[in-house]
């Protein structure tokens, strides 16, 4: 896996679209790893965590090692990206957390940043798309903005595509989808320690 183009793009513009990051067989294997039972996604962390279907209406299931070979392989690929990014940018990325996301027909996620108020330990966001033969009429695009709310790009959630961007700098939204839509949303985090306690994920 050659990350040179990714690293260059993160340095020059802060985001990158990596088409064909996974091939069709690898995407299919990851789709087979998606559990049937998923829970409504929430917003906020810890005591502030709650669900609000006026803001987001997708369903999620967290990736954990040892559950499926395809998930393990994906997490290993993300570990390799983390190591390369740390070597080049000294970001101190500590760990990677990720979940499968399912958007049923009509589901969406309003514009937001991938950081929590008062706790900016997410540094780099990834979105891996698992949808075959996506078309204009299917909706569900991700729209990316800069921090001044200028539109940067609108992307189909097509199979094999990996989107990577700096979590604190790029607001984004998922438009309502017209067919079932699957992805893996993930975040490279730094360790926001409190005293001697390691900051927990999620």
C-alpha atoms as a printed R data frame, in Angstrom:
    type eleno elety resid chain resno       x       y      z
1   ATOM     1    CA   UNK     A     1   0.000   0.000  0.000
2   ATOM     2    CA   UNK     A     2   1.607   3.224 -1.201
3   ATOM     3    CA   UNK     A     3   0.524   6.242  0.853
4   ATOM     4    CA   UNK     A     4   2.720   8.872 -0.838
5   ATOM     5    CA   UNK     A     5  -0.149  10.573 -2.701
6   ATOM     6    CA   UNK     A     6  -2.296  10.548  0.415
7   ATOM     7    CA   UNK     A     7   0.470  12.153  2.457
8   ATOM     8    CA   UNK     A     8   1.084  14.816 -0.203
9   ATOM     9    CA   UNK     A     9  -2.620  15.691 -0.356
10  ATOM    10    CA   UNK     A    10  -2.951  15.920  3.418
11  ATOM    11    CA   UNK     A    11   0.029  18.267  3.456
12  ATOM    12    CA   UNK     A    12  -1.211  20.538  0.651
13  ATOM    13    CA   UNK     A    13  -5.004  20.573  1.111
14  ATOM    14    CA   UNK     A    14  -5.866  18.542  4.202
15  ATOM    15    CA   UNK     A    15  -8.076  15.954  2.490
16  ATOM    16    CA   UNK     A    16  -7.807  13.184 -0.075
17  ATOM    17    CA   UNK     A    17 -10.080  10.902 -2.100
18  ATOM    18    CA   UNK     A    18  -8.481   7.475 -2.633
19  ATOM    19    CA   UNK     A    19 -10.502   5.696 -5.310
20  ATOM    20    CA   UNK     A    20 -10.079   1.913 -5.553
21  ATOM    21    CA   UNK     A    21  -8.484   1.729 -2.105
22  ATOM    22    CA   UNK     A    22 -10.196  -1.686 -1.959
23  ATOM    23    CA   UNK     A    23 -11.032  -3.904 -4.906
24  ATOM    24    CA   UNK     A    24 -14.459  -5.426 -5.550
25  ATOM    25    CA   UNK     A    25 -13.664  -8.680 -3.745
26  ATOM    26    CA   UNK     A    26 -12.364  -6.866 -0.668
27  ATOM    27    CA   UNK     A    27 -15.444  -4.633 -0.587
28  ATOM    28    CA   UNK     A    28 -17.700  -7.685 -0.794
29  ATOM    29    CA   UNK     A    29 -15.840  -9.334  2.084
30  ATOM    30    CA   UNK     A    30 -16.306  -6.222  4.212
31  ATOM    31    CA   UNK     A    31 -20.005  -6.089  3.384
32  ATOM    32    CA   UNK     A    32 -20.255  -9.684  4.585
33  ATOM    33    CA   UNK     A    33 -18.746  -8.548  7.895
34  ATOM    34    CA   UNK     A    34 -21.541  -6.050  8.556
35  ATOM    35    CA   UNK     A    35 -23.723  -7.350 11.407
36  ATOM    36    CA   UNK     A    36 -27.459  -7.614 10.891
37  ATOM    37    CA   UNK     A    37 -28.198  -5.867 14.177
38  ATOM    38    CA   UNK     A    38 -27.170  -2.209 14.332
39  ATOM    39    CA   UNK     A    39 -28.131   0.522 16.780
40  ATOM    40    CA   UNK     A    40 -29.211   4.126 16.130
41  ATOM    41    CA   UNK     A    41 -26.214   6.437 15.918
42  ATOM    42    CA   UNK     A    42 -25.815   9.136 18.529
43  ATOM    43    CA   UNK     A    43 -24.047  12.459 18.882
44  ATOM    44    CA   UNK     A    44 -21.703  13.576 21.651
45  ATOM    45    CA   UNK     A    45 -19.597  11.470 23.992
46  ATOM    46    CA   UNK     A    46 -19.970   9.983 27.447
47  ATOM    47    CA   UNK     A    47 -22.558  11.903 29.503
48  ATOM    48    CA   UNK     A    48 -23.410  14.143 26.541
49  ATOM    49    CA   UNK     A    49 -24.120  11.181 24.239
50  ATOM    50    CA   UNK     A    50 -27.687  11.062 22.929
51  ATOM    51    CA   UNK     A    51 -29.653  10.311 19.780
52  ATOM    52    CA   UNK     A    52 -31.296  13.019 17.712
53  ATOM    53    CA   UNK     A    53 -32.881  11.913 14.448
54  ATOM    54    CA   UNK     A    54 -33.231  15.545 13.373
55  ATOM    55    CA   UNK     A    55 -29.417  15.659 13.142
56  ATOM    56    CA   UNK     A    56 -28.501  12.118 12.101
57  ATOM    57    CA   UNK     A    57 -30.556   9.010 11.415
58  ATOM    58    CA   UNK     A    58 -28.050   6.312 10.460
59  ATOM    59    CA   UNK     A    59 -27.425   3.064 12.343
60  ATOM    60    CA   UNK     A    60 -24.003   1.823 13.462
61  ATOM    61    CA   UNK     A    61 -21.991  -1.111 14.766
62  ATOM    62    CA   UNK     A    62 -18.418  -0.645 16.054
63  ATOM    63    CA   UNK     A    63 -15.578  -2.622 14.493
64  ATOM    64    CA   UNK     A    64 -13.706  -4.880 16.892
65  ATOM    65    CA   UNK     A    65 -10.724  -7.102 16.187
66  ATOM    66    CA   UNK     A    66 -11.394 -10.814 16.101
67  ATOM    67    CA   UNK     A    67 -14.981 -10.529 14.858
68  ATOM    68    CA   UNK     A    68 -14.336 -11.078 11.124
69  ATOM    69    CA   UNK     A    69 -11.189 -11.507  8.972
70  ATOM    70    CA   UNK     A    70 -12.219  -8.704  6.601
71  ATOM    71    CA   UNK     A    71 -12.645  -6.257  9.484
72  ATOM    72    CA   UNK     A    72  -9.281  -7.287 10.893
73  ATOM    73    CA   UNK     A    73  -7.626  -6.711  7.506
74  ATOM    74    CA   UNK     A    74  -9.219  -3.271  7.198
75  ATOM    75    CA   UNK     A    75  -8.074  -2.284 10.697
76  ATOM    76    CA   UNK     A    76  -4.542  -3.438  9.832
77  ATOM    77    CA   UNK     A    77  -4.566  -1.205  6.741
78  ATOM    78    CA   UNK     A    78  -5.636   1.720  8.896
79  ATOM    79    CA   UNK     A    79  -2.828   0.949 11.342
80  ATOM    80    CA   UNK     A    80  -0.348   1.183  8.461
81  ATOM    81    CA   UNK     A    81  -1.784   4.570  7.431
82  ATOM    82    CA   UNK     A    82  -1.561   5.768 11.043
83  ATOM    83    CA   UNK     A    83   2.110   4.822 11.215
84  ATOM    84    CA   UNK     A    84   2.935   6.570  7.926
85  ATOM    85    CA   UNK     A    85   1.070   9.737  8.919
86  ATOM    86    CA   UNK     A    86   2.824   9.819 12.293
87  ATOM    87    CA   UNK     A    87   6.231   9.410 10.658
88  ATOM    88    CA   UNK     A    88   5.621  12.280  8.244
89  ATOM    89    CA   UNK     A    89   3.560  14.747 10.279
90  ATOM    90    CA   UNK     A    90   4.332  13.884 13.921
91  ATOM    91    CA   UNK     A    91   0.643  14.065 14.815
92  ATOM    92    CA   UNK     A    92   0.964  11.614 17.671
93  ATOM    93    CA   UNK     A    93  -1.984   9.541 16.486
94  ATOM    94    CA   UNK     A    94  -2.664   7.066 19.272
95  ATOM    95    CA   UNK     A    95  -5.425   4.741 18.083
96  ATOM    96    CA   UNK     A    96  -8.098   4.194 15.467
97  ATOM    97    CA   UNK     A    97 -11.801   3.718 16.158
98  ATOM    98    CA   UNK     A    98 -14.361   2.886 13.486
99  ATOM    99    CA   UNK     A    99 -17.906   1.705 12.966
100 ATOM   100    CA   UNK     A   100 -20.010   0.321 10.161
101 ATOM   101    CA   UNK     A   101 -22.778   2.760  9.217
102 ATOM   102    CA   UNK     A   102 -26.033   1.891  7.490
103 ATOM   103    CA   UNK     A   103 -28.219   4.608  6.014
104 ATOM   104    CA   UNK     A   104 -31.713   3.365  5.206
105 ATOM   105    CA   UNK     A   105 -33.846   5.161  2.642
106 ATOM   106    CA   UNK     A   106 -34.326   8.764  3.775
107 ATOM   107    CA   UNK     A   107 -31.474   8.715  6.305
108 ATOM   108    CA   UNK     A   108 -29.009  11.626  6.484
109 ATOM   109    CA   UNK     A   109 -26.456  13.369  8.711
110 ATOM   110    CA   UNK     A   110 -26.519  17.148  8.982
111 ATOM   111    CA   UNK     A   111 -23.399  19.276  8.576
112 ATOM   112    CA   UNK     A   112 -20.940  18.770 11.423
113 ATOM   113    CA   UNK     A   113 -17.293  18.546 12.465
114 ATOM   114    CA   UNK     A   114 -15.868  15.262 13.726
115 ATOM   115    CA   UNK     A   115 -14.742  16.735 17.037
116 ATOM   116    CA   UNK     A   116 -16.475  16.955 20.386
117 ATOM   117    CA   UNK     A   117 -16.909  20.200 22.286
118 ATOM   118    CA   UNK     A   118 -14.009  20.631 24.674
119 ATOM   119    CA   UNK     A   119 -12.376  17.366 23.534
120 ATOM   120    CA   UNK     A   120 -10.569  17.719 20.205
121 ATOM   121    CA   UNK     A   121  -8.745  14.381 20.236
122 ATOM   122    CA   UNK     A   122  -9.938  13.227 16.824
123 ATOM   123    CA   UNK     A   123  -7.332  14.355 14.319
124 ATOM   124    CA   UNK     A   124  -7.937  12.443 11.075
125 ATOM   125    CA   UNK     A   125 -11.231  11.111  9.711
126 ATOM   126    CA   UNK     A   126 -11.656   8.235  7.264
127 ATOM   127    CA   UNK     A   127 -14.766   7.136  5.389
128 ATOM   128    CA   UNK     A   128 -14.713   3.826  3.491
129 ATOM   129    CA   UNK     A   129 -17.575   3.242  1.037
130 ATOM   130    CA   UNK     A   130 -19.101  -0.184  0.362
131 ATOM   131    CA   UNK     A   131 -21.851   0.504 -2.209
132 ATOM   132    CA   UNK     A   132 -21.922  -1.051 -5.684
133 ATOM   133    CA   UNK     A   133 -23.282   0.655 -8.814
134 ATOM   134    CA   UNK     A   134 -24.226   3.946 -7.177
135 ATOM   135    CA   UNK     A   135 -26.091   6.394 -9.415
136 ATOM   136    CA   UNK     A   136 -27.061  10.081 -9.290
137 ATOM   137    CA   UNK     A   137 -30.639   9.303 -8.340
138 ATOM   138    CA   UNK     A   138 -29.495   7.251 -5.324
139 ATOM   139    CA   UNK     A   139 -28.524  10.374 -3.346
140 ATOM   140    CA   UNK     A   140 -26.552   9.848 -0.141
141 ATOM   141    CA   UNK     A   141 -23.589  11.952 -1.265
142 ATOM   142    CA   UNK     A   142 -21.106  13.363  1.215
143 ATOM   143    CA   UNK     A   143 -20.584  17.113  0.871
144 ATOM   144    CA   UNK     A   144 -17.318  18.603  2.165
145 ATOM   145    CA   UNK     A   145 -16.804  22.238  3.186
146 ATOM   146    CA   UNK     A   146 -13.852  24.242  4.435
147 ATOM   147    CA   UNK     A   147 -13.903  25.834  7.867
148 ATOM   148    CA   UNK     A   148 -15.359  29.038  6.347
149 ATOM   149    CA   UNK     A   149 -18.306  27.033  4.964
150 ATOM   150    CA   UNK     A   150 -17.167  27.151  1.333
151 ATOM   151    CA   UNK     A   151 -18.134  24.078 -0.683
152 ATOM   152    CA   UNK     A   152 -15.141  21.928 -1.628
153 ATOM   153    CA   UNK     A   153 -16.510  18.701 -3.086
154 ATOM   154    CA   UNK     A   154 -19.531  16.427 -3.371
155 ATOM   155    CA   UNK     A   155 -18.760  12.707 -3.598
156 ATOM   156    CA   UNK     A   156 -20.694   9.576 -4.389
157 ATOM   157    CA   UNK     A   157 -20.389   6.809 -1.794
158 ATOM   158    CA   UNK     A   158 -19.102   4.358 -4.379
159 ATOM   159    CA   UNK     A   159 -17.547   0.994 -3.543
160 ATOM   160    CA   UNK     A   160 -13.833   0.928 -2.810
161 ATOM   161    CA   UNK     A   161 -13.464   4.686 -2.278
162 ATOM   162    CA   UNK     A   162 -11.666   5.940  0.847
163 ATOM   163    CA   UNK     A   163 -12.046   9.567  1.914
164 ATOM   164    CA   UNK     A   164  -9.499  10.950  4.398
165 ATOM   165    CA   UNK     A   165  -9.502  14.450  5.909
166 ATOM   166    CA   UNK     A   166  -8.364  16.450  8.927
167 ATOM   167    CA   UNK     A   167 -11.173  16.130 11.460
168 ATOM   168    CA   UNK     A   168 -11.010  19.649 12.891
169 ATOM   169    CA   UNK     A   169 -10.904  21.533  9.584
170 ATOM   170    CA   UNK     A   170 -13.620  20.163  7.290
171 ATOM   171    CA   UNK     A   171 -17.335  20.313  8.123
172 ATOM   172    CA   UNK     A   172 -19.302  17.769  6.104
173 ATOM   173    CA   UNK     A   173 -22.767  16.325  5.694
174 ATOM   174    CA   UNK     A   174 -24.428  13.230  4.270
175 ATOM   175    CA   UNK     A   175 -27.398  14.032  2.040
176 ATOM   176    CA   UNK     A   176 -30.585  11.928  2.318
177 ATOM   177    CA   UNK     A   177 -30.155   8.575  0.605
178 ATOM   178    CA   UNK     A   178 -32.650   6.965 -1.764
179 ATOM   179    CA   UNK     A   179 -31.313   3.430 -1.316
180 ATOM   180    CA   UNK     A   180 -29.591   1.491  1.429
181 ATOM   181    CA   UNK     A   181 -26.087   2.882  1.895
182 ATOM   182    CA   UNK     A   182 -23.120   1.322  3.738
183 ATOM   183    CA   UNK     A   183 -19.801   2.758  4.864
184 ATOM   184    CA   UNK     A   184 -17.160   2.535  7.557
185 ATOM   185    CA   UNK     A   185 -16.579   5.795  9.426
186 ATOM   186    CA   UNK     A   186 -13.333   5.985 11.378
187 ATOM   187    CA   UNK     A   187 -11.125   8.380 13.317
188 ATOM   188    CA   UNK     A   188  -7.462   8.448 14.222
189 ATOM   189    CA   UNK     A   189  -7.226   9.866 17.737
190 ATOM   190    CA   UNK     A   190  -4.552  11.333 19.944
191 ATOM   191    CA   UNK     A   191  -4.507  10.411 23.614
192 ATOM   192    CA   UNK     A   192  -6.256  13.184 25.512
193 ATOM   193    CA   UNK     A   193  -5.147  12.079 28.961
194 ATOM   194    CA   UNK     A   194  -6.751  13.338 32.141
195 ATOM   195    CA   UNK     A   195  -4.237  13.047 34.924
196 ATOM   196    CA   UNK     A   196  -2.805   9.566 34.591
197 ATOM   197    CA   UNK     A   197  -5.884   8.104 32.913
198 ATOM   198    CA   UNK     A   198  -5.880   7.251 29.207
199 ATOM   199    CA   UNK     A   199  -8.748   8.941 27.439
200 ATOM   200    CA   UNK     A   200 -11.244   6.244 26.382
201 ATOM   201    CA   UNK     A   201 -12.629   6.074 22.841
202 ATOM   202    CA   UNK     A   202 -16.229   6.724 21.780
